[in-house]
Coordinates of C-alpha atoms in Angstrom, one line a residue:
M1 CA -26.3 -10.8 29.9
N2 CA -28.4 -7.4 31.2
Q3 CA -29.9 -6.3 28.2
E4 CA -29.2 -2.6 29.0
Q5 CA -25.5 -2.9 30.9
S6 CA -22.6 -5.1 29.8
F7 CA -20.9 -7.4 32.7
V8 CA -17.9 -5.7 32.1
D9 CA -16.8 -4.3 35.4
R10 CA -14.7 -0.7 36.8
S11 CA -11.1 -3.1 36.4
T12 CA -12.0 -4.1 33.1
G13 CA -12.5 -0.2 32.2
W14 CA -9.5 0.9 33.6
A15 CA -7.0 -1.9 32.1
R16 CA -8.8 -0.8 28.4
I17 CA -8.1 2.7 28.8
G18 CA -4.4 1.4 30.3
V19 CA -4.2 -0.5 26.8
A20 CA -5.5 2.4 25.5
C21 CA -2.9 5.0 26.8
A22 CA -0.1 2.3 26.0
Q23 CA -1.2 2.5 22.2
A24 CA -1.5 6.3 22.1
L25 CA 2.5 6.2 23.1
L26 CA 3.6 3.6 21.2
L27 CA 2.2 5.6 17.6
F28 CA 3.0 8.7 18.9
L29 CA 6.8 7.5 19.2
L30 CA 6.7 5.9 16.0
Y31 CA 5.5 9.0 14.2
R32 CA 8.0 11.1 15.5
A33 CA 11.1 8.6 14.5
A34 CA 9.5 8.6 11.0
T35 CA 9.1 12.3 10.9
D36 CA 12.9 12.8 12.4
K37 CA 14.0 9.5 10.5
V38 CA 15.5 8.0 13.4
W39 CA 15.6 4.5 14.9
P40 CA 13.2 2.0 14.4
A41 CA 11.9 4.0 11.4
T42 CA 14.8 3.6 9.2
A43 CA 15.2 -0.1 9.8
P44 CA 12.0 -1.6 8.1
Q45 CA 12.9 -4.8 9.9
W46 CA 11.9 -3.6 13.3
F47 CA 9.7 -0.7 12.2
F48 CA 6.8 -2.7 10.3
P49 CA 6.3 -5.1 13.0
L50 CA 6.1 -2.7 15.4
F51 CA 3.7 -0.3 13.2
L52 CA 1.5 -2.8 12.1
C53 CA 1.1 -4.5 15.8
G54 CA 0.7 -1.2 17.4
L55 CA -2.2 -0.3 15.4
S56 CA -4.0 -3.7 15.8
L57 CA -2.8 -5.4 18.8
P58 CA -3.9 -2.9 21.1
V59 CA -7.6 -3.3 20.0
I60 CA -7.5 -6.8 20.0
T61 CA -6.7 -6.5 23.5
I62 CA -9.7 -4.1 24.1
S63 CA -11.7 -6.0 22.2
S64 CA -10.8 -9.1 24.6
L65 CA -10.3 -8.1 28.0
G66 CA -13.6 -9.2 29.8
Q67 CA -14.4 -11.4 27.1
M68 CA -11.4 -14.2 27.8
R69 CA -9.6 -15.2 30.6
V70 CA -6.4 -13.5 30.8
S71 CA -3.9 -16.4 30.0
A72 CA -6.4 -17.3 27.0
M73 CA -6.3 -13.8 25.8
L74 CA -2.5 -13.6 26.2
R75 CA -2.0 -16.6 24.3
W76 CA -4.0 -15.7 21.5
L77 CA -2.2 -11.7 21.2
T78 CA 0.9 -13.8 21.1
I79 CA 0.2 -15.6 18.1
L80 CA -1.4 -12.9 16.6
A81 CA 1.8 -11.1 17.1
L82 CA 3.9 -13.9 15.8
I83 CA 2.0 -13.9 12.6
L84 CA 1.9 -10.1 11.9
V85 CA 5.7 -10.2 12.4
L86 CA 6.2 -13.3 10.1
L87 CA 4.2 -11.1 7.5
T88 CA 5.9 -8.1 8.0
Q89 CA 9.2 -9.9 7.8
H90 CA 8.0 -11.1 4.3
D91 CA 6.5 -7.8 3.3
W92 CA 9.9 -6.2 4.1
S93 CA 12.0 -8.9 2.4
R94 CA 10.5 -8.9 -1.0
R95 CA 10.4 -5.4 -1.0
N96 CA 12.8 -3.3 -3.8
G97 CA 12.9 0.0 -1.3
L98 CA 9.9 1.0 -2.8
N99 CA 6.9 2.6 -1.1
N100 CA 5.0 1.1 -3.7
G101 CA 1.3 2.3 -3.4
W102 CA 1.4 5.4 -1.0
S103 CA 2.7 8.0 -3.4
L104 CA 5.2 9.3 -1.1
P105 CA 8.0 11.8 -2.3
Q106 CA 11.2 9.8 -3.4
G107 CA 14.3 10.4 -1.4
D108 CA 17.4 8.7 -0.3
D109 CA 16.2 8.8 3.4
R110 CA 12.5 8.5 2.8
V111 CA 11.0 6.1 5.8
E112 CA 9.4 2.9 4.2
F113 CA 6.0 1.7 5.5
P114 CA 4.3 -2.0 5.0
S115 CA 2.2 -2.0 1.6
P116 CA -1.3 -1.1 1.6
L117 CA -2.1 -4.2 0.4
L118 CA -1.0 -5.6 3.7
F119 CA -2.5 -3.0 5.7
F120 CA -6.1 -3.6 4.1
F121 CA -6.1 -7.6 4.3
S122 CA -4.5 -8.0 7.5
G123 CA -7.3 -5.4 9.0
A124 CA -9.9 -7.7 7.4
C125 CA -8.3 -10.7 8.3
L126 CA -7.8 -9.8 12.3
Y127 CA -11.4 -8.7 12.1
V128 CA -12.7 -12.1 11.1
A129 CA -9.8 -14.0 13.3
Q130 CA -10.7 -11.9 16.2
S131 CA -14.8 -12.8 15.7
L132 CA -13.7 -16.5 15.2
R133 CA -11.7 -16.6 18.6
L134 CA -14.7 -14.6 20.3
A135 CA -16.9 -17.0 19.3
Y136 CA -15.0 -20.0 20.0
T137 CA -14.3 -18.8 23.7
Q138 CA -17.7 -19.0 24.2
H139 CA -18.6 -22.4 22.7
R140 CA -15.1 -24.1 22.7
Q141 CA -15.8 -25.2 19.1
W142 CA -14.6 -24.7 15.9
L143 CA -17.7 -24.6 14.1
G144 CA -20.0 -23.6 17.1
S145 CA -23.6 -21.6 17.0
Y146 CA -24.1 -19.9 14.1
P147 CA -25.9 -16.9 15.9
V148 CA -23.2 -16.7 18.4
Y149 CA -21.1 -16.1 15.4
F150 CA -23.7 -13.9 14.0
D151 CA -23.9 -11.4 17.5
L152 CA -20.1 -11.3 18.1
S153 CA -19.0 -10.4 14.5
W154 CA -21.5 -7.8 13.9
K155 CA -21.5 -6.6 17.4
L156 CA -18.1 -6.0 16.7
L157 CA -17.9 -4.4 13.2
V158 CA -20.4 -1.6 14.7
Q159 CA -18.2 -0.8 17.4
L160 CA -15.4 -0.1 15.1
V161 CA -17.1 1.7 12.6
F162 CA -19.1 4.0 15.5
S163 CA -15.7 4.0 17.4
L164 CA -14.1 5.8 14.0
I165 CA -17.3 8.3 14.0
F166 CA -16.7 9.1 17.5
I167 CA -13.2 10.3 17.0
G168 CA -14.4 12.5 13.8
A169 CA -17.1 14.3 16.0
M170 CA -14.8 14.6 18.6
F171 CA -12.2 16.7 16.3
A172 CA -15.0 18.3 14.6
L173 CA -15.9 19.5 17.9
L174 CA -12.8 20.8 18.8
F175 CA -12.0 22.4 15.6
L176 CA -15.2 24.4 15.9
G177 CA -14.0 25.5 19.6
A178 CA -10.9 26.6 17.8
A179 CA -12.5 28.4 15.5
L180 CA -14.7 30.2 18.2
F181 CA -11.6 31.0 20.3
S182 CA -9.9 32.4 17.2
M183 CA -12.4 35.0 17.0
L184 CA -11.2 36.0 20.3
K185 CA -7.8 35.9 19.1
L186 CA -6.8 33.2 21.2
D187 CA -5.0 30.4 18.7
F188 CA -4.1 27.9 21.8
L189 CA -6.4 25.4 20.8
Q190 CA -5.7 25.4 17.1
H191 CA -1.9 25.4 17.9
L192 CA -3.0 22.0 19.7
L193 CA -4.5 20.2 16.8
R194 CA -1.7 21.0 14.4
T195 CA 1.2 19.6 17.3
D196 CA 1.3 15.7 16.9
W197 CA 2.0 15.1 21.1
F198 CA -1.7 16.3 21.0
Y199 CA -3.8 14.9 18.0
I200 CA -2.4 11.7 17.9
P201 CA -2.8 10.4 21.6
L202 CA -6.4 12.1 21.7
A203 CA -7.4 10.1 18.7
V204 CA -5.9 6.8 19.6
L205 CA -7.5 7.5 23.2
S206 CA -11.0 8.2 21.6
F207 CA -10.9 5.3 19.6
G208 CA -10.1 3.0 23.2
C209 CA -12.4 4.9 25.0
A210 CA -15.4 4.7 22.0
L211 CA -14.5 0.7 22.0
H212 CA -15.1 0.8 25.6
L213 CA -18.2 2.7 26.0
T214 CA -20.1 0.8 22.9
D215 CA -19.3 -2.4 25.1
M216 CA -20.6 -0.9 28.4
R217 CA -24.3 -0.7 26.4
P218 CA -24.5 -3.9 24.3
A219 CA -28.4 -3.2 24.1
I220 CA -27.9 0.0 22.0
V221 CA -24.9 -1.8 19.6
R222 CA -27.9 -4.2 19.1
G223 CA -30.4 -1.9 18.3
I224 CA -28.1 0.2 16.1
R225 CA -27.1 -3.3 14.1
N226 CA -30.7 -4.7 13.6
L227 CA -31.7 -1.4 12.2
L228 CA -28.8 -1.1 9.7
L229 CA -29.7 -4.5 9.1
V230 CA -33.2 -4.1 8.5
L231 CA -32.7 -1.6 6.0
L232 CA -30.0 -2.7 3.9
S233 CA -31.8 -6.1 3.7
W234 CA -34.6 -3.8 1.6
L235 CA -31.7 -3.2 -0.9
L236 CA -31.7 -7.0 -1.8
P237 CA -34.2 -7.2 -3.8
V238 CA -33.1 -4.1 -6.1
A239 CA -29.8 -5.7 -6.3
T240 CA -31.1 -8.9 -7.5
L241 CA -33.6 -7.2 -10.4
V242 CA -30.5 -5.3 -11.4
L243 CA -28.1 -8.3 -12.1
A244 CA -30.8 -10.9 -12.8
G245 CA -31.2 -8.0 -16.0
F246 CA -27.8 -7.6 -16.5
L247 CA -27.7 -11.4 -16.7
V248 CA -30.7 -12.2 -18.9
T249 CA -29.5 -9.0 -21.2
L250 CA -25.7 -10.9 -21.6
A251 CA -27.2 -13.9 -22.7
F252 CA -28.9 -12.1 -25.5
S253 CA -26.0 -9.7 -26.4
G254 CA -23.4 -12.2 -26.0
A255 CA -20.2 -12.0 -23.7
E256 CA -17.9 -10.0 -26.2
L257 CA -19.1 -6.6 -25.2
L258 CA -18.1 -7.5 -21.3
W259 CA -14.8 -8.5 -22.3
Q260 CA -14.0 -5.4 -24.4
T261 CA -14.4 -3.3 -21.4
R262 CA -11.0 -4.5 -19.6
H263 CA -12.4 -4.4 -16.2
A264 CA -15.0 -6.6 -15.9
T265 CA -13.3 -9.1 -13.4
Y266 CA -13.3 -6.0 -10.9
L267 CA -17.5 -5.0 -11.5
L268 CA -18.2 -8.8 -11.6
L269 CA -16.5 -9.3 -8.0
S270 CA -17.9 -6.1 -6.7
S271 CA -21.1 -7.5 -7.6
C272 CA -20.5 -10.5 -6.1
V273 CA -19.5 -8.6 -2.6
V274 CA -22.8 -7.2 -2.7
L275 CA -24.6 -10.3 -3.0
V276 CA -22.9 -11.7 -0.1
V277 CA -23.4 -8.6 2.2
L278 CA -26.9 -8.4 1.2
I279 CA -27.9 -11.7 1.3
N280 CA -26.5 -11.9 4.9
T281 CA -28.3 -9.0 5.7
A282 CA -31.7 -10.9 5.0
F283 CA -30.5 -14.1 6.1
Q284 CA -29.2 -12.6 9.7
D285 CA -28.7 -15.2 12.5
G286 CA -31.0 -17.8 10.5
T287 CA -33.9 -17.1 12.3
V288 CA -35.0 -13.6 10.7
L289 CA -35.2 -14.7 7.2
Q290 CA -38.2 -17.3 8.1
G291 CA -40.6 -14.2 9.6
S292 CA -39.3 -12.1 6.9
A293 CA -41.7 -10.4 3.6
R294 CA -42.3 -13.0 1.0
I295 CA -40.5 -10.8 -1.4
L296 CA -37.2 -11.0 0.9
R297 CA -37.3 -14.9 1.3
W298 CA -37.7 -14.8 -2.7
S299 CA -34.9 -12.3 -3.2
A300 CA -32.3 -14.5 -1.3
R301 CA -33.0 -17.4 -3.0
L302 CA -32.4 -16.0 -6.3
A303 CA -29.8 -13.7 -5.0
C304 CA -27.8 -17.4 -4.1
L305 CA -28.8 -18.6 -7.6
L306 CA -27.3 -15.1 -9.5
L307 CA -24.1 -15.3 -7.2
P308 CA -22.4 -18.5 -9.1
V309 CA -23.1 -17.5 -12.6
L310 CA -21.3 -13.7 -11.8
A311 CA -18.3 -15.3 -9.9
V312 CA -18.1 -17.8 -13.0
L313 CA -17.9 -14.7 -15.6
A314 CA -15.4 -13.1 -13.5
L315 CA -13.4 -15.9 -13.8
R316 CA -13.4 -16.6 -17.4
A317 CA -13.1 -12.4 -17.7
L318 CA -9.8 -12.8 -15.9
Q319 CA -8.6 -16.3 -18.0
L320 CA -8.9 -14.0 -20.9
R321 CA -6.5 -11.3 -19.5
I322 CA -4.2 -14.1 -18.0
T323 CA -4.0 -15.7 -21.3
Q324 CA -3.1 -12.4 -23.4
Y325 CA -0.7 -10.8 -20.7
G326 CA 0.3 -13.5 -18.1
W327 CA 0.0 -13.2 -14.3
S328 CA 0.8 -10.2 -12.4
T329 CA 0.2 -9.0 -8.8
D330 CA -3.1 -7.4 -9.2
R331 CA -4.3 -10.8 -11.3
L332 CA -3.3 -12.9 -8.8
I333 CA -5.1 -11.3 -6.1
A334 CA -8.2 -10.8 -8.2
F335 CA -8.0 -14.8 -9.0
V336 CA -8.1 -15.3 -5.3
C337 CA -11.0 -13.1 -4.8
A338 CA -12.9 -14.9 -7.4
V339 CA -12.1 -18.2 -6.2
I340 CA -13.6 -16.9 -2.8
A341 CA -16.5 -15.6 -4.6
F342 CA -17.1 -19.0 -6.5
A343 CA -17.1 -21.0 -3.3
Y344 CA -19.2 -18.6 -1.6
G345 CA -21.6 -19.3 -5.1
L346 CA -21.4 -22.7 -5.0
A347 CA -22.2 -23.0 -1.2
Y348 CA -25.0 -20.5 -1.3
L349 CA -26.3 -22.3 -4.6
R350 CA -26.7 -25.5 -2.5
A351 CA -28.3 -23.9 0.3
A352 CA -30.9 -22.3 -2.2
L353 CA -31.7 -25.5 -3.8
A354 CA -32.3 -27.6 -0.4
A355 CA -35.7 -28.7 0.4
D356 CA -36.3 -26.4 3.3
G357 CA -36.6 -22.9 1.5
L358 CA -34.6 -21.2 4.2
L359 CA -31.1 -21.2 3.5
A360 CA -30.6 -23.1 6.5
K361 CA -27.2 -24.2 5.4
M362 CA -26.0 -20.9 5.0
A363 CA -25.0 -20.8 8.6
V364 CA -22.1 -23.4 8.4
A365 CA -20.9 -22.3 4.9
N366 CA -20.4 -18.9 6.6
I367 CA -18.0 -20.4 9.1
A368 CA -16.2 -22.4 6.6
M369 CA -15.4 -19.5 4.2
A370 CA -14.4 -17.5 7.3
Y371 CA -11.9 -19.9 7.7
L372 CA -11.2 -20.6 3.9
Q373 CA -10.1 -16.6 3.8
L374 CA -7.8 -17.0 6.3
M375 CA -5.8 -19.2 5.0
L376 CA -5.6 -18.3 1.2
V377 CA -4.6 -14.2 2.2
L378 CA -2.2 -16.0 4.9
A379 CA -0.7 -17.9 1.4
M380 CA -1.1 -14.7 -0.5
F381 CA 1.2 -12.5 2.1
S382 CA 3.8 -15.7 2.4
P383 CA 6.3 -17.0 0.0
L384 CA 3.8 -19.8 -0.6
L385 CA 1.8 -17.9 -2.9
D386 CA 3.2 -14.1 -3.0
P387 CA 1.6 -12.7 -5.9
A388 CA 5.3 -11.2 -6.9
R389 CA 7.1 -14.2 -7.5
V390 CA 4.6 -15.8 -9.0
S391 CA 3.8 -13.0 -11.6
I392 CA 7.6 -12.5 -12.4
E393 CA 7.8 -16.4 -12.9
D394 CA 5.0 -16.7 -15.3
Q395 CA 6.2 -13.2 -17.1
L396 CA 9.8 -14.6 -17.4
S397 CA 8.4 -17.9 -18.6
R398 CA 6.3 -15.9 -21.2
L399 CA 9.9 -14.3 -22.7
Q400 CA 11.6 -17.5 -23.0
Q401 CA 9.1 -19.3 -24.8
G402 CA 8.7 -16.3 -27.2
K403 CA 5.0 -15.6 -26.0
V404 CA 6.2 -12.0 -25.5
S405 CA 9.0 -10.3 -27.9
A406 CA 11.6 -8.5 -26.4
E407 CA 10.4 -5.0 -27.8
N408 CA 7.3 -5.6 -26.0
F409 CA 8.0 -7.1 -22.5
D410 CA 7.1 -5.1 -19.5
Y411 CA 10.7 -4.8 -17.8
F412 CA 9.6 -1.8 -15.7
Y413 CA 6.8 -4.2 -14.3
L414 CA 9.4 -6.5 -13.1
R415 CA 11.6 -3.0 -11.4
F416 CA 8.3 -1.4 -9.9
D417 CA 5.9 -4.0 -9.3
G418 CA 7.9 -7.3 -8.8
G419 CA 9.6 -6.2 -5.9
R420 CA 12.8 -8.1 -4.9
Y421 CA 11.9 -10.7 -7.4
G422 CA 11.2 -8.3 -10.3
R423 CA 14.9 -6.9 -9.5
E424 CA 16.6 -10.4 -9.2
A425 CA 15.0 -11.2 -12.3
L426 CA 16.3 -7.9 -14.1
K427 CA 19.7 -8.6 -13.1
R428 CA 19.6 -11.8 -14.9
L429 CA 17.9 -10.4 -18.1
A430 CA 20.9 -7.7 -17.7
Q431 CA 23.3 -10.8 -18.4
E432 CA 21.2 -12.9 -20.5
K433 CA 23.0 -14.3 -23.5
S434 CA 21.3 -17.4 -24.7
L435 CA 17.7 -15.8 -26.1
P436 CA 17.0 -14.4 -29.2
Q437 CA 17.7 -10.7 -29.4
A438 CA 19.6 -11.0 -26.0
A439 CA 21.6 -7.7 -26.3
L440 CA 18.4 -5.8 -26.8
I441 CA 17.4 -7.4 -23.4
R442 CA 20.7 -6.8 -21.5
E443 CA 19.9 -3.5 -22.9
K444 CA 16.5 -3.1 -21.3
A445 CA 16.8 -4.7 -18.5
A446 CA 19.7 -2.5 -17.5
Q447 CA 17.7 0.6 -18.3
A448 CA 15.0 -0.4 -15.8
L449 CA 17.3 -1.1 -13.0
S450 CA 18.7 2.1 -13.3
L451 CA 15.2 4.1 -12.5
T452 CA 15.0 4.9 -9.3
H453 CA 10.8 6.1 -9.5
Q454 CA 7.9 5.6 -11.8
V455 CA 5.8 8.3 -13.4
P456 CA 2.8 8.7 -11.9
G457 CA 0.3 7.6 -14.6
N458 CA 2.5 7.1 -17.2
Q459 CA 3.7 3.3 -17.7
E460 CA 5.9 3.5 -20.9
V461 CA 9.1 5.7 -20.5
K462 CA 10.7 6.8 -23.4
E463 CA 14.6 6.9 -24.3
M464 CA 16.0 10.6 -24.3
P465 CA 18.7 11.7 -26.9
P466 CA 22.3 11.1 -25.4
F467 CA 23.6 13.3 -23.1
E468 CA 26.1 16.1 -24.3
I469 CA 29.8 16.4 -22.9
W470 CA 31.0 20.0 -22.8
P471 CA 33.2 21.3 -23.9
Q472 CA 33.1 19.4 -27.4
G473 CA 35.0 16.3 -28.1
G474 CA 35.1 16.1 -24.3
R475 CA 35.1 12.2 -22.6
L476 CA 33.9 10.9 -19.1
P477 CA 36.7 9.5 -17.2
E478 CA 36.7 6.0 -17.5
S479 CA 36.1 5.1 -14.3
F480 CA 32.9 7.6 -13.7
L481 CA 30.3 5.2 -15.4
Q482 CA 31.5 2.0 -13.4
Q483 CA 31.0 2.9 -10.0
P484 CA 30.8 -0.5 -8.1
G485 CA 27.4 -0.6 -6.3
Q486 CA 24.6 1.8 -7.4
K487 CA 23.4 2.4 -3.8
A488 CA 27.0 3.9 -2.5
P489 CA 26.6 6.6 -0.4
N490 CA 27.1 9.9 -2.2
W491 CA 27.0 8.5 -5.8
L492 CA 24.9 9.1 -8.5
T493 CA 21.4 11.1 -7.9
A494 CA 17.7 9.7 -8.9
N495 CA 17.9 12.2 -11.9
D496 CA 21.4 11.7 -13.0
A497 CA 21.3 8.1 -13.1
E498 CA 18.1 8.3 -15.0
C499 CA 19.9 10.5 -17.5
L500 CA 23.4 8.9 -17.7
I501 CA 22.5 5.4 -17.6
A502 CA 18.8 4.7 -18.3
K503 CA 18.6 7.6 -20.7
T504 CA 14.9 8.6 -19.8
H505 CA 15.9 12.3 -18.6
A506 CA 17.7 14.9 -20.4
C507 CA 20.8 16.4 -18.7
D508 CA 24.4 17.9 -20.2
V509 CA 28.0 17.0 -18.9
L510 CA 30.6 19.7 -18.1
V511 CA 34.0 17.9 -17.4
Q512 CA 36.2 20.3 -15.2
D513 CA 39.2 21.0 -13.1
M514 CA 37.3 22.6 -10.1
N515 CA 39.7 22.6 -7.3
H516 CA 43.0 22.8 -9.4
D517 CA 44.1 19.4 -8.3
G518 CA 45.1 18.3 -11.9
K519 CA 42.0 15.9 -11.7
P520 CA 38.7 16.6 -13.5
E521 CA 35.5 16.7 -11.9
V522 CA 32.0 16.1 -13.1
L523 CA 29.2 18.7 -13.3
V524 CA 26.0 17.0 -14.5
L525 CA 23.9 19.9 -15.3
D526 CA 19.8 19.4 -15.9
R527 CA 18.7 20.2 -19.2
N528 CA 15.1 21.1 -18.8
N529 CA 16.2 24.1 -16.3
Y530 CA 19.2 24.9 -16.0
F531 CA 18.8 25.8 -12.4
G532 CA 22.0 23.5 -11.4
G533 CA 23.0 20.1 -11.0
A534 CA 25.4 17.8 -8.6
M535 CA 29.5 17.6 -9.0
Y536 CA 31.0 14.3 -8.5
V537 CA 34.4 14.1 -7.4
D538 CA 37.1 10.8 -7.7
V539 CA 38.2 10.4 -4.0
G540 CA 40.7 7.9 -5.6
A541 CA 41.1 4.0 -6.9
G542 CA 38.2 5.2 -9.3
V543 CA 35.8 5.8 -6.5
W544 CA 33.3 8.5 -7.1
Q545 CA 31.2 10.6 -4.4
R546 CA 28.7 13.5 -4.8
Q547 CA 30.3 16.1 -2.8
G548 CA 28.9 19.6 -4.3
H549 CA 25.6 21.1 -6.0
V550 CA 26.2 23.5 -8.9
D551 CA 23.8 26.6 -8.0
I552 CA 23.7 28.8 -11.8
Q553 CA 23.1 32.4 -11.8
V554 CA 22.4 33.1 -15.4
D555 CA 21.3 36.6 -17.8
D556 CA 21.7 34.8 -21.3
C557 CA 20.5 31.3 -21.5
S558 CA 21.8 30.9 -25.2
K559 CA 25.0 32.8 -24.5
M560 CA 25.8 30.5 -21.5
K561 CA 25.4 27.0 -23.8
D562 CA 27.0 28.4 -26.6
A563 CA 30.3 29.1 -24.2
L564 CA 29.9 25.7 -22.7
R565 CA 30.0 23.9 -26.0
T566 CA 33.0 25.8 -26.9
G567 CA 34.8 25.0 -23.5
Q568 CA 35.0 28.6 -22.7
A569 CA 34.4 27.6 -18.8
K570 CA 37.1 28.7 -16.6
V571 CA 37.3 28.2 -12.6
V572 CA 36.7 31.4 -10.9
T573 CA 38.3 32.4 -7.5
G574 CA 35.3 33.0 -4.7
W575 CA 34.8 33.6 -1.1
D576 CA 37.0 31.9 0.9
M577 CA 36.1 28.9 3.1
L578 CA 36.8 28.7 7.0
E579 CA 37.9 25.8 8.8
V580 CA 37.0 26.1 12.4
A581 CA 37.4 23.1 14.6
G582 CA 37.5 20.8 12.1
S583 CA 34.2 22.1 10.5
R584 CA 33.8 23.9 7.0
L585 CA 31.9 27.6 6.7
T586 CA 31.0 27.9 3.1
V587 CA 29.7 31.6 2.0
M588 CA 27.5 31.0 -0.9
P589 CA 26.9 34.8 -2.8
D590 CA 23.4 35.7 -3.2
V591 CA 21.8 34.9 -5.9
V592 CA 21.4 37.8 -8.6
K593 CA 18.8 36.8 -11.1
R594 CA 17.8 33.4 -12.1
Q595 CA 16.3 32.7 -15.4
R596 CA 14.5 29.4 -16.1
C597 CA 16.1 28.4 -19.8
P598 CA 14.3 26.3 -22.5
P599 CA 15.4 22.7 -23.1

């Protein structure tokens, strides 16, 4: 390969630009579908794979063009697409209708996205898999020449990072231009930068072009990589000194203080990641370390000795938490990461104790660990080792064995973090009759099932006082809370379900015949503000639907409350409703005065 220019020809360049254009169009259409809430965004079984494949596979294609034969590339893309489809289908099926981790607004018509963990781990695994596949293409060996793996993996990483930097620089320049034009009273560029059909394709095309441009100048990429590795390698002595000092101090102070932090596992695993990265910046392709400064060579060997100790401490901290609280999704993921860190530690310890003293055995260890990581991550995002399934089974076992009481059992973890498995477990617990305190278990399970979202930062949901039915002495129709299927269209709103069923939200209920048909309607009013509420109507056969919204115009809060409590509410004839060609036009009076009433 020429050191100044790649062998990539013009036709390959145009093919890469074409792939980037197709990706830009696909992602724009998916974005529009999500914002407009139309197909395929409303069908997660289609939206999830299209979205994840649309983000990743074109990048893999651009990276592979010019590096693989077209037939081999198509087979590789087919395999990756199949894996992504299977992962996204499992991610969709295990979900509980919640966008866990995205902090998106709640609503009956919201669009669901693949889980954040799937985004992160699939991106990391695709990078590793693509590096391994490109190296295999050159040598046709699954454990080929380590310098080739090193060169291709770091080259791809630098390309991806600098392509992202290129996008940032592109938009920074455009925003600067928009600001300059705005001083001349020209806002066309500002308008374009706020328009989705402009900024989404521009970002995607910029990324694809940057990948191609970096591939056209491999010497520049290699130079940036070498400079980055040299700078990072000189952080290795500092990291080794700090972590060695930490372990020596720990030996004298004892580990009790470490366990009391409750986040020791994550700090120790972060230290393992730092050591693995910095050791490899010094090791590089296996030949650089021989000519490095003596302090780097000794630091690398000492770091290899520290790594398994830190991994064992992380496993011990995790084991204490699991013994005390059982498995959870986060703990299982942390356990898999700790196992990977411990495997790295054993492999690097073996390399450090070798007679040659040059860590030569690290080369094979790095390649083997890459395959191990891929297998473990695939297992985690499949039914085989699904963290939600494993953790729910363990939590239920702890409840059945009496290791946790019915009062302290975390029902809300099952509802919001257990996915489909947690909801199915709650349904079983809602029918439980054999366990001690079965009545309490049924009540708590039913309460958790009725919740639609969890208050951020508040893991404990407190039960509110019972709602009041006005006028005093009134009763809800018997069929009202026996509505079949909590997800039936036009049934209880989220707030009303949390008030009437879960009793975690304050509300009051007015039973009133609103349309003079001889049957009462149910008006649920939000007690926290009295801005209004929802009106539910019996449409026949005991089926209730939400058919209206109550808008309150109030001058005196206390006077209104007293009147509702004593049954002084009456239906007042208002503006007539117009029916025009099958459509209805409703005239709503303007709000003259609106006052927030205290709870």
